[in-house]
Amino acid sequence: MQDRPRGGLTALCIAQTTSWGLLYYSLPVAVPPIADDTGWSHTAITAALTFGLIVSAIAGLRVGKLLNVSGPRRLMTVGSLIGVVALLMVAWSPNLVWFYIAWLIAGLAQSAVLYPPAFAVITRWYGPQRIRPLTTLTLVAGFASTIFAPIVAYLIDQFGWRVSYAIMAVMLGVVTVPLHIFFLNGRWTDSVTSSTSASQVGNKHAVRAVTRSPRFVVLAVVMAVAAFALFAVTINIVPLLLERGLPYSTAAVALGLVGAGQVIGRLGYAPLSRKTSPSQRMMLIYGVGAISLVAVAVVPEPAWLLISLAVLAGAARGCHTLLQATAAADRWGTTNFAQINATLSAPMTALGALAPVSGPALATVFGSYTAMALLMAGLLAVAALAASRT
């Protein structure tokens, strides 16, 4: 367990909330005005974020290696600066090609400043006591959309989307760069140094022994499938509930309450972790998630019951965030955690990026959002059964 800079957790919470708000949630808010100004389709604009997240998943593998060896200060500071450049490029982009390039660069920044590296830092700081600070981090950062969506909307309404993204670039730099510089470790005191080549080789072999083991492969596949299934349904809960007969305003409320469900799930994760083994709580969370998805798809009105079931699905998704933060350390300890967790997170990030657009696509293929939700419930049930092998 590393020495923790005073105020480190608070700094990480602020930096994570800001980074999520500007490098992730800003685009969904900005899609309509960007489309109105440029004539680009909503799908084309949204896909830029998807491709950026795929880049983030791939780059995250290298980020995990660097973080494991050199510590977080330089890496996450550079990540913030890349994010500033990316947002400035978004503001400048004269056509859709450059807009995509900007978000691909934003994906590089995301890999260095969003949850996976922050989870690694907290795991190194707190060791066996990591659950509470991880919960705190995800609870605070969970309000990123609540805080920044209205800020982004206000900026765009006042200045237009291009000037607003330039302002957001300044905001990201002013807030996150100092926090990363002054509140993160320059190097890990017990990390492998570049001068110890033999130790580096041993470290590399130890990581490979874990990440190529059958148990790790099963865990990575199970968690990626579960993340995809939960996200595909919860992010598309509005059209699903419209099919179930709810009015638009009520379905929109349900979407907001799914976010509240995620907070509830994260609050309940700590007591659950004390009473269950890693595989038991994974099976329980995925099992509850599968049941909630089936119920949302087949249980008839009243509206309050459907909304309650959607909140339950949100709680399962909230718990999954903390599963992502703890699954590797629970099974293989905290040695080499950053690199192992980056490898574990990569497929989750990639499939999670595809989930928002896959939901409507699958609904089209299978004839309805209800059928899509039942399919996702089936995938989640399989993941719950497979969790016993992790």
XYZ file of C-alpha atoms in Angstrom:
390
model
C 0.000 0.000 0.000
C 1.433 3.340 -1.076
C 1.802 6.544 0.940
C -1.160 8.711 0.024
C -0.778 12.447 -0.657
C -3.017 14.459 1.640
C -6.183 15.346 -0.243
C -5.445 12.773 -2.928
C -8.877 11.134 -2.903
C -10.650 14.500 -3.032
C -8.435 15.598 -5.919
C -9.126 12.388 -7.824
C -12.874 12.768 -7.287
C -12.829 16.307 -8.699
C -10.566 15.366 -11.611
C -12.644 12.302 -12.491
C -15.925 14.222 -12.367
C -14.508 16.946 -14.607
C -12.900 14.506 -17.036
C -16.051 12.416 -17.400
C -18.191 15.517 -17.774
C -16.083 17.104 -20.530
C -14.470 14.159 -22.339
C -17.533 11.889 -22.319
C -20.872 13.448 -21.430
C -20.360 16.701 -23.324
C -20.930 15.117 -26.738
C -24.376 13.550 -26.087
C -25.521 16.999 -24.911
C -24.003 18.727 -27.952
C -25.262 16.347 -30.664
C -28.434 18.300 -31.647
C -26.793 21.744 -31.970
C -23.797 20.260 -33.813
C -26.163 18.507 -36.224
C -28.220 21.671 -36.737
C -25.095 23.720 -37.466
C -23.227 21.260 -39.685
C -25.860 19.044 -41.259
C -24.078 15.924 -39.976
C -26.450 13.181 -38.820
C -26.978 12.409 -35.141
C -25.714 8.871 -35.730
C -22.520 10.066 -37.409
C -21.789 12.514 -34.588
C -22.478 9.990 -31.830
C -20.330 7.362 -33.564
C -17.316 9.644 -33.085
C -17.569 9.061 -29.332
C -17.924 5.308 -29.912
C -14.725 5.168 -31.987
C -12.946 7.294 -29.408
C -13.908 4.827 -26.675
C -12.576 1.939 -28.749
C -9.262 3.807 -29.036
C -9.416 4.289 -25.265
C -9.819 0.539 -24.755
C -6.820 -0.264 -26.949
C -4.611 2.498 -25.545
C -5.584 1.479 -22.017
C -3.437 -1.647 -22.342
C -0.321 0.483 -22.762
C -1.482 2.937 -20.098
C -1.735 0.082 -17.598
C 1.872 -0.949 -18.275
C 3.181 2.605 -17.916
C 1.157 3.265 -14.777
C 2.324 0.044 -13.171
C 5.983 1.037 -13.637
C 6.183 4.823 -13.463
C 3.296 5.975 -11.283
C 0.350 8.207 -12.130
C 1.512 11.843 -11.999
C 3.163 12.265 -15.381
C 0.841 9.848 -17.175
C -2.433 11.378 -16.001
C -1.133 14.935 -16.425
C -0.188 14.202 -20.024
C -3.587 12.570 -20.468
C -5.272 15.779 -19.347
C -3.154 17.849 -21.744
C -4.051 15.519 -24.612
C -7.676 15.997 -23.627
C -7.258 19.766 -23.863
C -5.806 19.414 -27.368
C -8.624 17.063 -28.375
C -11.372 19.438 -27.224
C -9.695 22.327 -29.035
C -9.651 20.185 -32.174
C -13.338 19.407 -31.717
C -13.994 23.145 -31.608
C -11.914 23.737 -34.753
C -12.854 20.687 -36.851
C -13.912 21.976 -40.287
C -15.463 18.698 -41.433
C -16.592 15.311 -40.144
C -13.212 13.663 -40.792
C -11.393 16.092 -38.507
C -14.226 15.806 -35.975
C -13.590 12.048 -35.842
C -9.835 12.568 -35.553
C -10.454 14.911 -32.621
C -12.512 12.290 -30.797
C -9.965 9.576 -31.558
C -7.393 11.779 -29.812
C -9.913 12.287 -27.004
C -9.945 8.496 -26.699
C -6.214 8.577 -25.935
C -6.919 11.096 -23.187
C -9.785 9.010 -21.815
C -7.503 5.983 -21.477
C -5.196 7.997 -19.202
C -7.645 9.983 -17.068
C -10.914 8.061 -16.624
C -11.791 5.163 -14.311
C -9.188 2.413 -14.973
C -6.099 4.466 -14.033
C -7.961 6.106 -11.145
C -8.982 2.658 -9.859
C -5.337 1.603 -10.039
C -4.210 4.656 -8.055
C -6.765 4.079 -5.302
C -5.937 0.377 -5.142
C -2.249 1.234 -4.653
C -3.070 3.896 -2.054
C -5.504 1.916 0.060
C -4.727 -1.769 -0.515
C -7.138 -3.983 1.463
C -9.181 -0.912 2.502
C -9.888 0.066 -1.127
C -13.663 -0.624 -1.256
C -14.769 2.503 0.602
C -12.631 5.012 -1.371
C -13.514 3.285 -4.648
C -17.175 3.633 -3.738
C -16.634 7.298 -2.872
C -14.917 7.947 -6.200
C -17.626 6.294 -8.291
C -20.401 7.982 -6.320
C -18.933 11.447 -6.822
C -17.971 10.909 -10.464
C -21.417 9.402 -11.035
C -22.763 12.952 -10.836
C -20.619 14.089 -13.781
C -23.553 14.144 -16.184
C -25.794 15.810 -13.599
C -23.249 18.599 -13.104
C -21.882 19.079 -16.598
C -24.882 18.424 -18.865
C -26.565 21.699 -17.865
C -23.224 23.548 -17.949
C -22.511 22.323 -21.480
C -26.063 23.129 -22.591
C -25.792 26.642 -21.150
C -22.440 27.291 -22.838
C -23.735 26.100 -26.207
C -26.884 28.191 -25.841
C -24.791 31.279 -25.083
C -21.760 30.860 -27.346
C -22.444 28.081 -29.865
C -20.872 24.639 -29.829
C -17.453 25.563 -31.258
C -16.667 28.327 -28.771
C -18.139 26.162 -26.015
C -15.706 23.320 -26.764
C -12.821 25.798 -26.625
C -14.081 26.929 -23.213
C -14.393 23.297 -22.128
C -10.783 22.685 -23.167
C -9.668 25.500 -20.865
C -11.858 24.156 -18.055
C -10.351 20.671 -18.393
C -6.810 22.021 -18.277
C -7.353 24.456 -15.424
C -9.092 21.893 -13.202
C -7.428 18.553 -13.874
C -3.797 19.360 -14.732
C -2.957 20.957 -11.329
C -4.824 18.198 -9.471
C -2.839 15.504 -11.238
C 0.465 17.329 -10.770
C 0.124 18.134 -7.074
C -1.911 15.216 -5.682
C -0.596 12.110 -7.456
C 2.556 10.086 -6.816
C 5.536 10.935 -9.000
C 6.668 7.306 -8.842
C 5.560 4.243 -6.965
C 8.013 3.682 -4.129
C 7.841 -0.094 -4.554
C 7.518 -0.169 -8.335
C 9.895 -1.900 -10.658
C 12.565 0.493 -11.889
C 13.974 0.665 -15.374
C 17.443 -0.170 -14.065
C 16.365 -3.547 -12.742
C 15.990 -5.448 -15.971
C 15.716 -8.860 -14.352
C 12.890 -7.656 -12.157
C 11.191 -6.168 -15.217
C 11.296 -9.532 -16.946
C 9.870 -11.219 -13.850
C 7.167 -8.593 -13.605
C 6.265 -9.081 -17.286
C 6.071 -12.834 -16.871
C 3.923 -12.488 -13.754
C 1.433 -10.301 -15.618
C 1.332 -12.693 -18.563
C 0.807 -15.644 -16.225
C -2.338 -13.952 -14.944
C -3.727 -12.447 -18.157
C -3.255 -15.645 -20.177
C -4.747 -17.925 -17.554
C -8.129 -19.555 -18.339
C -9.681 -17.990 -15.246
C -8.691 -14.478 -16.358
C -9.978 -15.040 -19.894
C -13.320 -16.275 -18.575
C -13.523 -13.320 -16.196
C -12.770 -10.808 -18.970
C -15.361 -12.318 -21.315
C -18.027 -12.586 -18.607
C -17.582 -8.996 -17.440
C -17.496 -7.601 -20.993
C -20.699 -9.439 -21.938
C -22.400 -8.313 -18.731
C -21.358 -4.691 -19.252
C -22.672 -4.796 -22.823
C -26.014 -6.323 -21.818
C -26.686 -3.949 -18.925
C -25.647 -0.833 -20.833
C -27.499 -1.736 -24.054
C -30.813 -1.913 -22.184
C -30.439 0.853 -19.595
C -29.187 3.446 -22.099
C -32.169 2.601 -24.352
C -34.730 2.405 -21.561
C -36.827 5.239 -23.033
C -37.809 3.495 -26.290
C -38.232 0.220 -24.387
C -40.712 1.776 -21.960
C -42.489 3.570 -24.793
C -43.111 0.129 -26.298
C -44.471 -0.992 -22.928
C -47.077 1.793 -23.105
C -45.574 4.486 -20.885
C -45.814 8.122 -22.031
C -42.621 9.855 -23.134
C -42.373 12.091 -20.063
C -42.639 9.103 -17.727
C -40.086 7.112 -19.708
C -37.686 10.067 -19.519
C -38.112 10.157 -15.744
C -37.291 6.452 -15.666
C -34.028 7.110 -17.521
C -33.068 9.658 -14.882
C -33.941 7.231 -12.109
C -31.732 4.558 -13.668
C -28.886 6.886 -12.680
C -30.239 6.987 -9.138
C -30.297 3.193 -9.211
C -26.589 3.160 -10.040
C -25.909 5.245 -6.926
C -27.991 2.838 -4.824
C -26.079 -0.117 -6.243
C -22.714 1.453 -5.462
C -23.797 2.244 -1.903
C -24.823 -1.366 -1.417
C -21.643 -2.853 -2.850
C -19.481 -2.488 0.276
C -21.785 -4.472 2.610
C -22.325 -7.029 -0.148
C -18.558 -7.471 -0.557
C -18.186 -8.230 3.150
C -20.706 -11.079 3.011
C -19.845 -12.757 -0.306
C -16.880 -14.134 -2.190
C -15.876 -12.434 -5.477
C -17.588 -15.043 -7.640
C -20.687 -15.172 -5.413
C -21.343 -11.443 -5.601
C -20.728 -11.434 -9.340
C -23.295 -14.203 -9.774
C -25.742 -12.373 -7.515
C -25.363 -8.992 -9.244
C -25.665 -10.464 -12.732
C -28.553 -12.690 -11.684
C -30.479 -9.741 -10.265
C -29.659 -7.768 -13.400
C -30.967 -10.547 -15.667
C -34.193 -10.850 -13.666
C -34.737 -7.084 -13.782
C -34.246 -6.976 -17.567
C -36.724 -9.808 -18.105
C -39.205 -8.142 -15.790
C -38.933 -4.764 -17.546
C -39.596 -6.548 -20.834
C -42.606 -8.646 -19.790
C -44.229 -7.303 -16.618
C -47.328 -5.210 -17.416
C -48.069 -1.765 -16.047
C -48.495 0.085 -13.622
C -45.831 2.603 -14.486
C -44.354 2.720 -10.985
C -43.563 -1.002 -11.163
C -41.815 -0.736 -14.517
C -39.819 2.250 -13.264
C -38.861 0.351 -10.107
C -37.591 -2.537 -12.217
C -35.590 -0.110 -14.367
C -34.049 1.314 -11.183
C -33.123 -2.242 -10.133
C -31.371 -2.728 -13.480
C -29.554 0.558 -12.838
C -28.446 -0.729 -9.437
C -26.940 -3.822 -11.085
C -25.119 -1.566 -13.527
C -23.837 0.574 -10.647
C -22.516 -2.517 -8.889
C -20.812 -3.581 -12.096
C -18.682 -0.415 -12.035
C -17.278 -1.479 -8.667
C -16.863 -5.044 -9.890
C -14.664 -3.582 -12.629
C -12.655 -1.731 -9.978
C -12.171 -4.714 -7.661
C -12.387 -7.964 -9.626
C -8.677 -8.237 -10.484
C -7.395 -7.282 -7.026
C -9.911 -9.603 -5.335
C -8.494 -12.561 -7.282
C -4.796 -11.788 -7.884
C -3.935 -9.151 -5.277
C -2.648 -5.636 -5.864
C 0.761 -6.497 -7.356
C 0.830 -5.352 -11.002
C -2.793 -4.283 -10.575
C -2.679 -1.380 -13.047
C -1.541 -3.550 -15.935
C -3.774 -6.513 -15.109
C -6.824 -4.323 -14.595
C -6.165 -2.438 -17.843
C -6.205 -5.741 -19.717
C -9.407 -6.727 -17.937
C -11.069 -3.369 -18.643
C -10.222 -3.154 -22.354
C -12.955 -5.500 -23.674
C -15.490 -3.945 -21.287
C -14.692 -0.472 -22.589
C -14.868 -1.600 -26.211
C -18.189 -3.431 -25.887
C -19.564 -0.645 -23.703
C -18.791 1.786 -26.513
C -20.828 -0.331 -28.936
C -23.782 -0.862 -26.587
C -25.674 2.423 -27.202
C -25.878 1.873 -30.967
C -26.195 -1.920 -30.704
C -29.427 -1.638 -28.716
C -31.424 0.043 -31.509
C -29.726 -2.145 -34.144
C -30.703 -5.353 -32.337
C -34.207 -4.007 -31.754
C -34.510 -3.536 -35.514
C -33.200 -7.037 -36.261
C -35.434 -8.773 -33.692
C -38.470 -6.594 -34.232
C -38.741 -4.676 -30.944
C -36.889 -3.253 -27.970
C -38.687 -5.824 -25.829
C -37.058 -8.648 -27.788
C -33.698 -6.886 -27.516
C -34.093 -6.639 -23.722
C -34.942 -10.342 -23.466
C -31.864 -11.203 -25.518
C -29.680 -9.070 -23.234
C -31.272 -10.720 -20.178
C -30.300 -14.097 -21.635
C -26.706 -12.968 -22.132
C -26.610 -11.659 -18.575
C -28.003 -14.937 -17.223
C -25.264 -16.844 -19.043
C -22.715 -14.422 -17.572
C -24.139 -15.084 -14.079
C -23.730 -18.830 -14.539
C -20.232 -18.450 -15.985
C -19.201 -16.234 -13.062
C -18.818 -19.359 -10.930
C -15.800 -20.255 -13.112
C -13.993 -17.001 -12.296
